[in-house]
Amino acid sequence: MLRTIFNNAQRFHLNTPNFSSTLMAISILAFAPHCDASESKTSTETQNKPEESVETSDELPDRKFAAFPVPITDDALGLGLGVNAMYLHDRAEGAKNPSTSMFYGQYTDTGSGMAIIGHEHVFAHDAWRAGFYAGHFGLNLKYTGRVGMQLPKAAQYSSYSNFVYAEVRKQIIDDLYLGVQGLWSGGNANLNEHTDPEIKKAFEQEMSGSNSALGLLMTYDSRDNMMGATQGLNVDLSTLHYSRDKRTGKRFTRLDAEISQYFPIGDDVLAYRVMGKEMLGDAPEYEFVTPSLRGADWNKYRGSSVYQAEIEYRHKFSTLWSGVAFAGAAVIGNQDRYYTHSVQSEVVPSAGVGVRYLLNAKERFTVGVDAAVSKMGNTSFYIRFGEAF
């Protein structure tokens, strides 16, 4: 599930105990070529020229490494500073896209810190794709409950977790890839509230643990460029089959599906994305899914399922500068396993704008800033490499 720890993974949305997949997706999603697509283009004329003319141009940027500070203003994690860094490797022989390496780290005034490293490799002639990610999180958070079971007052807790993820895909026919993925995640939670010892114990057991999972991948990718698609279709399907949960002794499964498509309109691009995430079986709460929607509070909206859709228009102002406008909505569902056995759901809308700056014309590699407003006026800012999808 690399889309979502560097966009992605934006197909990859990792869940580690005590840390929702969406935050990692935000951290990662900013980096993964599989789901990040910068809309910036050199120009219609440049796209139609041979690739060599782009490479030798003195007027177009050709940066392979970029790093920048990221101010953190998160309702859950507090105020702080992070750093994004990404490196584009030379393309393998006959490959349409480069391999990429990344690092993300941050620390906030609540004593919350994290560090993530990753690499996505594109082999010669696009015959294989592979990825690896690993990370550590030490977070001080507020637990607000989940959809349909919100707490009247947020509870303070600390979590410490790690994860390792790897995937490999083989091209079967043009644009179609099949593969496998594996994930290990583990961590502990401590409730920092004066409360009944039994309540404290039950909370920490529910929010702590470790899991391993194996799954299948299928990708259809006809995009003209993974990092800066201007046309084409990308379909990602994946499964993760988890080991037995220590609480119930039962296995559980995660299903992910995502479709994104891109339509050129002159020098501009119209894109949409629809996706679904579903937990099957009695999954622990720390494995619940959250929306991958800019502006949505990842710490508040969690459930056993998420379905979302969004649309984005990408406008080119000049060779180096472009802007985006986007809107979408997510439906988060949560099945009450213990009491009424009913399914609670909540709809979260979101909209916003952003700006992009072109760093590498050949690879359509950009850096940008997004501002998004969601339910209850919640406003979020994102500094990222590439696009949200």
JSON list of N, CA and C in Angstrom, two decimals, residues 91-139:
[
{"chain": "A", "resi": 91, "resn": "ARG", "atom": "N", "xyz": [16.50, 7.43, -14.94]},
{"chain": "A", "resi": 91, "resn": "ARG", "atom": "CA", "xyz": [15.62, 6.36, -15.41]},
{"chain": "A", "resi": 91, "resn": "ARG", "atom": "C", "xyz": [16.42, 5.13, -15.82]},
{"chain": "A", "resi": 92, "resn": "ALA", "atom": "N", "xyz": [15.86, 3.97, -15.53]},
{"chain": "A", "resi": 92, "resn": "ALA", "atom": "CA", "xyz": [16.45, 2.73, -16.02]},
{"chain": "A", "resi": 92, "resn": "ALA", "atom": "C", "xyz": [16.23, 2.65, -17.53]},
{"chain": "A", "resi": 93, "resn": "GLU", "atom": "N", "xyz": [16.98, 1.80, -18.19]},
{"chain": "A", "resi": 93, "resn": "GLU", "atom": "CA", "xyz": [16.90, 1.67, -19.65]},
{"chain": "A", "resi": 93, "resn": "GLU", "atom": "C", "xyz": [15.47, 1.33, -20.08]},
{"chain": "A", "resi": 94, "resn": "GLY", "atom": "N", "xyz": [14.93, 2.15, -20.96]},
{"chain": "A", "resi": 94, "resn": "GLY", "atom": "CA", "xyz": [13.60, 1.90, -21.51]},
{"chain": "A", "resi": 94, "resn": "GLY", "atom": "C", "xyz": [12.45, 2.22, -20.57]},
{"chain": "A", "resi": 95, "resn": "ALA", "atom": "N", "xyz": [12.74, 2.72, -19.35]},
{"chain": "A", "resi": 95, "resn": "ALA", "atom": "CA", "xyz": [11.68, 3.04, -18.40]},
{"chain": "A", "resi": 95, "resn": "ALA", "atom": "C", "xyz": [11.06, 4.39, -18.71]},
{"chain": "A", "resi": 96, "resn": "LYS", "atom": "N", "xyz": [9.76, 4.53, -18.49]},
{"chain": "A", "resi": 96, "resn": "LYS", "atom": "CA", "xyz": [9.05, 5.78, -18.75]},
{"chain": "A", "resi": 96, "resn": "LYS", "atom": "C", "xyz": [9.10, 6.72, -17.56]},
{"chain": "A", "resi": 97, "resn": "ASN", "atom": "N", "xyz": [9.47, 6.20, -16.38]},
{"chain": "A", "resi": 97, "resn": "ASN", "atom": "CA", "xyz": [9.46, 7.00, -15.17]},
{"chain": "A", "resi": 97, "resn": "ASN", "atom": "C", "xyz": [10.72, 6.72, -14.34]},
{"chain": "A", "resi": 98, "resn": "PRO", "atom": "N", "xyz": [11.13, 7.66, -13.49]},
{"chain": "A", "resi": 98, "resn": "PRO", "atom": "CA", "xyz": [12.32, 7.47, -12.67]},
{"chain": "A", "resi": 98, "resn": "PRO", "atom": "C", "xyz": [11.99, 6.73, -11.37]},
{"chain": "A", "resi": 99, "resn": "SER", "atom": "N", "xyz": [13.01, 6.16, -10.76]},
{"chain": "A", "resi": 99, "resn": "SER", "atom": "CA", "xyz": [12.88, 5.67, -9.38]},
{"chain": "A", "resi": 99, "resn": "SER", "atom": "C", "xyz": [13.01, 6.86, -8.45]},
{"chain": "A", "resi": 100, "resn": "THR", "atom": "N", "xyz": [12.45, 6.76, -7.25]},
{"chain": "A", "resi": 100, "resn": "THR", "atom": "CA", "xyz": [12.45, 7.87, -6.31]},
{"chain": "A", "resi": 100, "resn": "THR", "atom": "C", "xyz": [12.81, 7.40, -4.90]},
{"chain": "A", "resi": 101, "resn": "SER", "atom": "N", "xyz": [13.49, 8.26, -4.15]},
{"chain": "A", "resi": 101, "resn": "SER", "atom": "CA", "xyz": [13.79, 8.02, -2.75]},
{"chain": "A", "resi": 101, "resn": "SER", "atom": "C", "xyz": [13.33, 9.22, -1.94]},
{"chain": "A", "resi": 102, "resn": "MET", "atom": "N", "xyz": [12.89, 9.00, -0.70]},
{"chain": "A", "resi": 102, "resn": "MET", "atom": "CA", "xyz": [12.36, 10.10, 0.09]},
{"chain": "A", "resi": 102, "resn": "MET", "atom": "C", "xyz": [12.63, 9.96, 1.57]},
{"chain": "A", "resi": 103, "resn": "PHE", "atom": "N", "xyz": [12.50, 11.10, 2.26]},
{"chain": "A", "resi": 103, "resn": "PHE", "atom": "CA", "xyz": [12.56, 11.14, 3.72]},
{"chain": "A", "resi": 103, "resn": "PHE", "atom": "C", "xyz": [11.57, 12.18, 4.20]},
{"chain": "A", "resi": 104, "resn": "TYR", "atom": "N", "xyz": [10.87, 11.86, 5.30]},
{"chain": "A", "resi": 104, "resn": "TYR", "atom": "CA", "xyz": [10.00, 12.83, 5.95]},
{"chain": "A", "resi": 104, "resn": "TYR", "atom": "C", "xyz": [10.18, 12.71, 7.45]},
{"chain": "A", "resi": 105, "resn": "GLY", "atom": "N", "xyz": [10.32, 13.87, 8.13]},
{"chain": "A", "resi": 105, "resn": "GLY", "atom": "CA", "xyz": [10.42, 13.88, 9.59]},
{"chain": "A", "resi": 105, "resn": "GLY", "atom": "C", "xyz": [9.76, 15.13, 10.14]},
{"chain": "A", "resi": 106, "resn": "GLN", "atom": "N", "xyz": [9.26, 15.04, 11.38]},
{"chain": "A", "resi": 106, "resn": "GLN", "atom": "CA", "xyz": [8.67, 16.21, 12.00]},
{"chain": "A", "resi": 106, "resn": "GLN", "atom": "C", "xyz": [8.69, 16.09, 13.53]},
{"chain": "A", "resi": 107, "resn": "TYR", "atom": "N", "xyz": [8.56, 17.26, 14.19]},
{"chain": "A", "resi": 107, "resn": "TYR", "atom": "CA", "xyz": [8.48, 17.30, 15.65]},
{"chain": "A", "resi": 107, "resn": "TYR", "atom": "C", "xyz": [7.62, 18.50, 16.02]},
{"chain": "A", "resi": 108, "resn": "THR", "atom": "N", "xyz": [6.75, 18.34, 17.04]},
{"chain": "A", "resi": 108, "resn": "THR", "atom": "CA", "xyz": [5.84, 19.41, 17.43]},
{"chain": "A", "resi": 108, "resn": "THR", "atom": "C", "xyz": [5.95, 19.73, 18.91]},
{"chain": "A", "resi": 109, "resn": "ASP", "atom": "N", "xyz": [5.26, 20.82, 19.32]},
{"chain": "A", "resi": 109, "resn": "ASP", "atom": "CA", "xyz": [5.34, 21.29, 20.70]},
{"chain": "A", "resi": 109, "resn": "ASP", "atom": "C", "xyz": [4.63, 20.36, 21.68]},
{"chain": "A", "resi": 110, "resn": "THR", "atom": "N", "xyz": [3.91, 19.35, 21.20]},
{"chain": "A", "resi": 110, "resn": "THR", "atom": "CA", "xyz": [3.29, 18.38, 22.09]},
{"chain": "A", "resi": 110, "resn": "THR", "atom": "C", "xyz": [4.24, 17.20, 22.38]},
{"chain": "A", "resi": 111, "resn": "GLY", "atom": "N", "xyz": [5.46, 17.29, 21.86]},
{"chain": "A", "resi": 111, "resn": "GLY", "atom": "CA", "xyz": [6.41, 16.19, 22.03]},
{"chain": "A", "resi": 111, "resn": "GLY", "atom": "C", "xyz": [6.18, 15.06, 21.05]},
{"chain": "A", "resi": 112, "resn": "SER", "atom": "N", "xyz": [5.44, 15.34, 19.95]},
{"chain": "A", "resi": 112, "resn": "SER", "atom": "CA", "xyz": [5.15, 14.33, 18.94]},
{"chain": "A", "resi": 112, "resn": "SER", "atom": "C", "xyz": [6.18, 14.39, 17.82]},
{"chain": "A", "resi": 113, "resn": "GLY", "atom": "N", "xyz": [6.74, 13.24, 17.48]},
{"chain": "A", "resi": 113, "resn": "GLY", "atom": "CA", "xyz": [7.72, 13.19, 16.40]},
{"chain": "A", "resi": 113, "resn": "GLY", "atom": "C", "xyz": [7.53, 11.96, 15.54]},
{"chain": "A", "resi": 114, "resn": "MET", "atom": "N", "xyz": [8.05, 12.03, 14.31]},
{"chain": "A", "resi": 114, "resn": "MET", "atom": "CA", "xyz": [7.98, 10.89, 13.41]},
{"chain": "A", "resi": 114, "resn": "MET", "atom": "C", "xyz": [9.10, 10.99, 12.39]},
{"chain": "A", "resi": 115, "resn": "ALA", "atom": "N", "xyz": [9.45, 9.83, 11.82]},
{"chain": "A", "resi": 115, "resn": "ALA", "atom": "CA", "xyz": [10.44, 9.79, 10.76]},
{"chain": "A", "resi": 115, "resn": "ALA", "atom": "C", "xyz": [10.07, 8.65, 9.82]},
{"chain": "A", "resi": 116, "resn": "ILE", "atom": "N", "xyz": [10.09, 8.92, 8.50]},
{"chain": "A", "resi": 116, "resn": "ILE", "atom": "CA", "xyz": [9.71, 7.94, 7.48]},
{"chain": "A", "resi": 116, "resn": "ILE", "atom": "C", "xyz": [10.73, 7.98, 6.36]},
{"chain": "A", "resi": 117, "resn": "ILE", "atom": "N", "xyz": [11.17, 6.82, 5.91]},
{"chain": "A", "resi": 117, "resn": "ILE", "atom": "CA", "xyz": [12.03, 6.72, 4.74]},
{"chain": "A", "resi": 117, "resn": "ILE", "atom": "C", "xyz": [11.37, 5.78, 3.73]},
{"chain": "A", "resi": 118, "resn": "GLY", "atom": "N", "xyz": [11.68, 5.99, 2.45]},
{"chain": "A", "resi": 118, "resn": "GLY", "atom": "CA", "xyz": [11.07, 5.13, 1.45]},
{"chain": "A", "resi": 118, "resn": "GLY", "atom": "C", "xyz": [11.79, 5.18, 0.12]},
{"chain": "A", "resi": 119, "resn": "HIS", "atom": "N", "xyz": [11.56, 4.17, -0.68]},
{"chain": "A", "resi": 119, "resn": "HIS", "atom": "CA", "xyz": [12.13, 4.11, -2.03]},
{"chain": "A", "resi": 119, "resn": "HIS", "atom": "C", "xyz": [11.17, 3.36, -2.93]},
{"chain": "A", "resi": 120, "resn": "GLU", "atom": "N", "xyz": [10.93, 3.90, -4.12]},
{"chain": "A", "resi": 120, "resn": "GLU", "atom": "CA", "xyz": [10.14, 3.23, -5.14]},
{"chain": "A", "resi": 120, "resn": "GLU", "atom": "C", "xyz": [11.02, 3.05, -6.37]},
{"chain": "A", "resi": 121, "resn": "HIS", "atom": "N", "xyz": [11.10, 1.83, -6.86]},
{"chain": "A", "resi": 121, "resn": "HIS", "atom": "CA", "xyz": [12.02, 1.50, -7.95]},
{"chain": "A", "resi": 121, "resn": "HIS", "atom": "C", "xyz": [11.25, 1.07, -9.19]},
{"chain": "A", "resi": 122, "resn": "VAL", "atom": "N", "xyz": [11.61, 1.69, -10.32]},
{"chain": "A", "resi": 122, "resn": "VAL", "atom": "CA", "xyz": [11.06, 1.31, -11.61]},
{"chain": "A", "resi": 122, "resn": "VAL", "atom": "C", "xyz": [12.17, 0.64, -12.41]},
{"chain": "A", "resi": 123, "resn": "PHE", "atom": "N", "xyz": [11.98, -0.61, -12.76]},
{"chain": "A", "resi": 123, "resn": "PHE", "atom": "CA", "xyz": [13.02, -1.38, -13.44]},
{"chain": "A", "resi": 123, "resn": "PHE", "atom": "C", "xyz": [13.00, -1.13, -14.94]},
{"chain": "A", "resi": 124, "resn": "ALA", "atom": "N", "xyz": [14.02, -1.64, -15.62]},
{"chain": "A", "resi": 124, "resn": "ALA", "atom": "CA", "xyz": [14.18, -1.42, -17.06]},
{"chain": "A", "resi": 124, "resn": "ALA", "atom": "C", "xyz": [12.92, -1.82, -17.82]},
{"chain": "A", "resi": 125, "resn": "HIS", "atom": "N", "xyz": [12.55, -0.97, -18.77]},
{"chain": "A", "resi": 125, "resn": "HIS", "atom": "CA", "xyz": [11.40, -1.21, -19.65]},
{"chain": "A", "resi": 125, "resn": "HIS", "atom": "C", "xyz": [10.09, -1.36, -18.88]},
{"chain": "A", "resi": 126, "resn": "ASP", "atom": "N", "xyz": [10.07, -0.84, -17.64]},
{"chain": "A", "resi": 126, "resn": "ASP", "atom": "CA", "xyz": [8.86, -0.89, -16.80]},
{"chain": "A", "resi": 126, "resn": "ASP", "atom": "C", "xyz": [8.39, -2.31, -16.54]},
{"chain": "A", "resi": 127, "resn": "ALA", "atom": "N", "xyz": [9.31, -3.28, -16.62]},
{"chain": "A", "resi": 127, "resn": "ALA", "atom": "CA", "xyz": [8.91, -4.68, -16.44]},
{"chain": "A", "resi": 127, "resn": "ALA", "atom": "C", "xyz": [8.51, -4.98, -15.00]},
{"chain": "A", "resi": 128, "resn": "TRP", "atom": "N", "xyz": [9.14, -4.30, -14.05]},
{"chain": "A", "resi": 128, "resn": "TRP", "atom": "CA", "xyz": [8.84, -4.49, -12.63]},
{"chain": "A", "resi": 128, "resn": "TRP", "atom": "C", "xyz": [8.75, -3.13, -11.94]},
{"chain": "A", "resi": 129, "resn": "ARG", "atom": "N", "xyz": [7.95, -3.07, -10.88]},
{"chain": "A", "resi": 129, "resn": "ARG", "atom": "CA", "xyz": [7.92, -1.94, -9.96]},
{"chain": "A", "resi": 129, "resn": "ARG", "atom": "C", "xyz": [8.00, -2.49, -8.54]},
{"chain": "A", "resi": 130, "resn": "ALA", "atom": "N", "xyz": [8.76, -1.83, -7.69]},
{"chain": "A", "resi": 130, "resn": "ALA", "atom": "CA", "xyz": [8.90, -2.29, -6.31]},
{"chain": "A", "resi": 130, "resn": "ALA", "atom": "C", "xyz": [9.00, -1.08, -5.38]},
{"chain": "A", "resi": 131, "resn": "GLY", "atom": "N", "xyz": [8.62, -1.27, -4.12]},
{"chain": "A", "resi": 131, "resn": "GLY", "atom": "CA", "xyz": [8.68, -0.19, -3.16]},
{"chain": "A", "resi": 131, "resn": "GLY", "atom": "C", "xyz": [8.95, -0.69, -1.76]},
{"chain": "A", "resi": 132, "resn": "PHE", "atom": "N", "xyz": [9.57, 0.17, -0.95]},
{"chain": "A", "resi": 132, "resn": "PHE", "atom": "CA", "xyz": [9.87, -0.15, 0.45]},
{"chain": "A", "resi": 132, "resn": "PHE", "atom": "C", "xyz": [9.71, 1.11, 1.28]},
{"chain": "A", "resi": 133, "resn": "TYR", "atom": "N", "xyz": [9.06, 0.97, 2.45]},
{"chain": "A", "resi": 133, "resn": "TYR", "atom": "CA", "xyz": [8.90, 2.09, 3.38]},
{"chain": "A", "resi": 133, "resn": "TYR", "atom": "C", "xyz": [9.06, 1.59, 4.81]},
{"chain": "A", "resi": 134, "resn": "ALA", "atom": "N", "xyz": [9.59, 2.45, 5.67]},
{"chain": "A", "resi": 134, "resn": "ALA", "atom": "CA", "xyz": [9.71, 2.14, 7.09]},
{"chain": "A", "resi": 134, "resn": "ALA", "atom": "C", "xyz": [9.58, 3.43, 7.87]},
{"chain": "A", "resi": 135, "resn": "GLY", "atom": "N", "xyz": [9.04, 3.34, 9.08]},
{"chain": "A", "resi": 135, "resn": "GLY", "atom": "CA", "xyz": [8.85, 4.56, 9.85]},
{"chain": "A", "resi": 135, "resn": "GLY", "atom": "C", "xyz": [8.71, 4.30, 11.34]},
{"chain": "A", "resi": 136, "resn": "HIS", "atom": "N", "xyz": [8.96, 5.37, 12.11]},
{"chain": "A", "resi": 136, "resn": "HIS", "atom": "CA", "xyz": [8.79, 5.35, 13.56]},
{"chain": "A", "resi": 136, "resn": "HIS", "atom": "C", "xyz": [7.96, 6.56, 13.96]},
{"chain": "A", "resi": 137, "resn": "PHE", "atom": "N", "xyz": [7.02, 6.35, 14.92]},
{"chain": "A", "resi": 137, "resn": "PHE", "atom": "CA", "xyz": [6.15, 7.42, 15.39]},
{"chain": "A", "resi": 137, "resn": "PHE", "atom": "C", "xyz": [6.13, 7.44, 16.92]},
{"chain": "A", "resi": 138, "resn": "GLY", "atom": "N", "xyz": [6.30, 8.61, 17.48]},
{"chain": "A", "resi": 138, "resn": "GLY", "atom": "CA", "xyz": [6.12, 8.82, 18.91]},
{"chain": "A", "resi": 138, "resn": "GLY", "atom": "C", "xyz": [5.20, 10.01, 19.07]},
{"chain": "A", "resi": 139, "resn": "LEU", "atom": "N", "xyz": [3.92, 9.78, 19.35]},
{"chain": "A", "resi": 139, "resn": "LEU", "atom": "CA", "xyz": [2.91, 10.83, 19.26]},
{"chain": "A", "resi": 139, "resn": "LEU", "atom": "C", "xyz": [2.15, 11.00, 20.57]}
]
